[in-house]
Coordinates of C-alpha atoms in Angstrom, one line a residue:
M27 CA -12.2 26.0 8.4
A28 CA -12.2 22.4 6.9
D29 CA -15.2 20.6 7.5
K30 CA -14.7 17.6 10.1
G31 CA -15.3 14.9 7.4
Q32 CA -12.1 16.8 5.5
A33 CA -10.1 17.2 8.7
D34 CA -9.9 13.4 9.3
L35 CA -9.2 12.2 5.5
V36 CA -5.6 10.4 5.6
M37 CA -4.6 9.8 1.9
E38 CA -2.2 6.7 1.3
L39 CA -0.2 6.1 -1.8
A40 CA 1.3 2.5 -1.8
D41 CA 3.9 1.1 -4.4
G42 CA 6.0 -2.0 -4.5
S43 CA 8.5 -3.4 -6.6
S44 CA 10.7 -6.4 -6.9
N45 CA 13.7 -7.8 -8.3
A46 CA 15.4 -11.4 -8.4
S47 CA 15.6 -11.3 -4.5
S48 CA 13.7 -9.2 -2.8
G49 CA 11.0 -6.5 -2.6
G50 CA 10.5 -3.5 -1.6
A51 CA 7.4 -1.2 -0.5
E52 CA 7.2 2.4 -0.1
I53 CA 4.2 4.2 1.5
L54 CA 3.6 8.2 1.3
I55 CA 0.8 8.9 3.8
Q56 CA -0.6 12.5 4.0
G57 CA -2.6 13.1 6.9
P58 CA -4.7 16.3 8.4
E59 CA -2.9 19.6 8.1
G60 CA -0.5 18.4 5.7
I61 CA 1.4 16.2 7.8
E62 CA 3.4 13.7 5.6
I63 CA 4.7 10.3 6.5
E64 CA 7.0 8.4 4.2
V65 CA 8.0 4.4 4.9
D66 CA 10.0 2.2 3.3
A67 CA 10.8 -1.3 3.4
R68 CA 12.6 -4.0 2.7
L69 CA 10.8 -7.2 2.0
S70 CA 12.9 -10.1 3.2
F71 CA 11.6 -12.8 0.6
S72 CA 11.3 -13.2 -3.0
T73 CA 8.0 -11.6 -4.5
T74 CA 6.4 -10.5 -7.7
N75 CA 5.6 -7.3 -8.6
N76 CA 1.9 -7.6 -7.8
E77 CA 2.4 -9.3 -4.6
A78 CA 4.8 -6.4 -3.7
E79 CA 2.0 -4.0 -4.1
Y80 CA -0.1 -5.6 -2.0
E81 CA 2.6 -5.8 0.8
A82 CA 2.6 -2.0 0.1
L83 CA -1.0 -1.2 0.3
I84 CA -1.6 -3.8 3.3
L85 CA 1.5 -2.1 5.3
G86 CA 0.2 1.2 4.5
L87 CA -3.5 0.3 6.0
E88 CA -2.1 -1.3 9.1
L89 CA 0.1 2.1 9.7
V90 CA -2.7 4.3 9.1
Y91 CA -5.4 2.6 11.1
E92 CA -3.0 1.9 14.2
A93 CA -2.7 5.9 13.8
G94 CA -6.5 6.1 14.2
A95 CA -7.2 7.2 10.8
K96 CA -11.1 6.7 10.1
I97 CA -11.4 8.2 6.7
L98 CA -8.7 6.9 4.0
E99 CA -8.2 7.8 0.2
L100 CA -5.9 4.6 -1.1
Y101 CA -3.9 5.5 -4.4
T102 CA -1.9 2.7 -6.1
D103 CA 0.0 3.2 -10.1
S104 CA -1.3 -0.5 -10.3
Q105 CA -4.5 -0.8 -12.3
L106 CA -4.5 -4.9 -11.3
I107 CA -4.8 -4.2 -7.3
A108 CA -7.3 -1.1 -7.9
M109 CA -9.8 -3.5 -10.1
Q110 CA -9.1 -6.2 -7.8
I111 CA -10.5 -4.5 -4.7
E112 CA -13.1 -2.7 -6.4
G113 CA -14.4 -5.9 -7.8
S114 CA -13.7 -5.5 -11.7
Y115 CA -11.0 -8.2 -12.0
E116 CA -10.6 -11.5 -10.3
T117 CA -7.7 -13.3 -8.7
K118 CA -6.6 -16.5 -10.1
E119 CA -3.4 -17.4 -8.3
K120 CA -3.8 -18.3 -4.4
S121 CA -1.2 -15.9 -3.2
M122 CA -3.4 -13.0 -4.8
T123 CA -6.6 -14.2 -3.5
M124 CA -5.1 -13.9 0.3
Y125 CA -3.6 -10.2 -0.4
L126 CA -7.0 -9.1 -1.5
K127 CA -9.1 -11.1 1.0
K128 CA -6.6 -9.2 3.3
A129 CA -6.6 -5.9 2.1
K130 CA -10.2 -5.6 1.8
S131 CA -10.3 -6.7 5.7
L132 CA -8.4 -4.0 6.4
M133 CA -10.1 -1.5 4.4
Q134 CA -13.6 -2.5 6.4
Q135 CA -12.0 -1.3 9.5
F136 CA -12.2 2.4 8.3
D137 CA -15.4 4.6 8.4
K138 CA -14.9 5.1 4.6
C139 CA -12.0 3.9 2.4
S140 CA -11.8 4.2 -1.3
I141 CA -9.1 3.4 -3.7
Q142 CA -7.8 5.0 -7.2
Q143 CA -5.4 4.0 -9.6
T144 CA -2.6 6.6 -10.2
L145 CA -0.7 6.8 -13.6
R146 CA 2.6 5.3 -13.0
C147 CA 4.0 8.7 -14.2
E148 CA 2.3 10.7 -11.7
N149 CA 3.9 8.2 -8.8
D150 CA 7.5 9.2 -9.5
R151 CA 8.3 9.7 -6.0
G152 CA 7.1 6.5 -5.3
N153 CA 8.8 4.5 -7.9
L154 CA 12.0 6.3 -7.1
L155 CA 12.2 5.6 -3.5
V156 CA 11.0 1.9 -3.5
K157 CA 13.7 0.9 -6.0
F158 CA 16.2 2.6 -3.9
G159 CA 15.0 0.7 -0.9
I160 CA 15.0 -2.5 -2.6
F161 CA 19.0 -2.3 -3.1
F162 CA 19.7 -1.0 0.4
Y163 CA 19.8 -3.6 3.3
R164 CA 17.3 -2.1 6.3
E165 CA 17.3 -3.3 9.8
S166 CA 13.6 -3.4 9.6
K167 CA 12.3 -6.0 7.1
I168 CA 8.9 -7.5 6.6
E169 CA 8.7 -11.2 6.5
K170 CA 6.5 -12.7 4.4
L171 CA 3.1 -13.8 6.2
Q172 CA 2.4 -17.5 5.6
S173 CA -1.3 -17.2 6.2
W174 CA -3.8 -14.7 7.1

């Protein structure tokens, strides 16, 4: 039998991508007892790849928190995002500073939350799904937040 901490562990893999007109966010959530949830969203605004990565991470954090998770391990293939959250890299652009602040604020709502960078080659599923999502219209779009 798994201990209480392991039984409550939720893992989130977040991936974002962008093209000239929009972006996509893919979130893979693995909960207790092998439950998996896959969410992909089309961003209805022009965005950079780094902003799309943060959008995916933030959307996943919100979903996992609303589901009642207490312990979360985050995975991203973005070295920039992982290092900014860990504090090893600084943000330069105002938008990235706002994304970082929002992500850290959401992470603090969990009893325990950590982030790790994965290699892009280890995230093939997420990369394919997010790119697929960019090119197909979805009824549910994420609107860019003007300020947090």
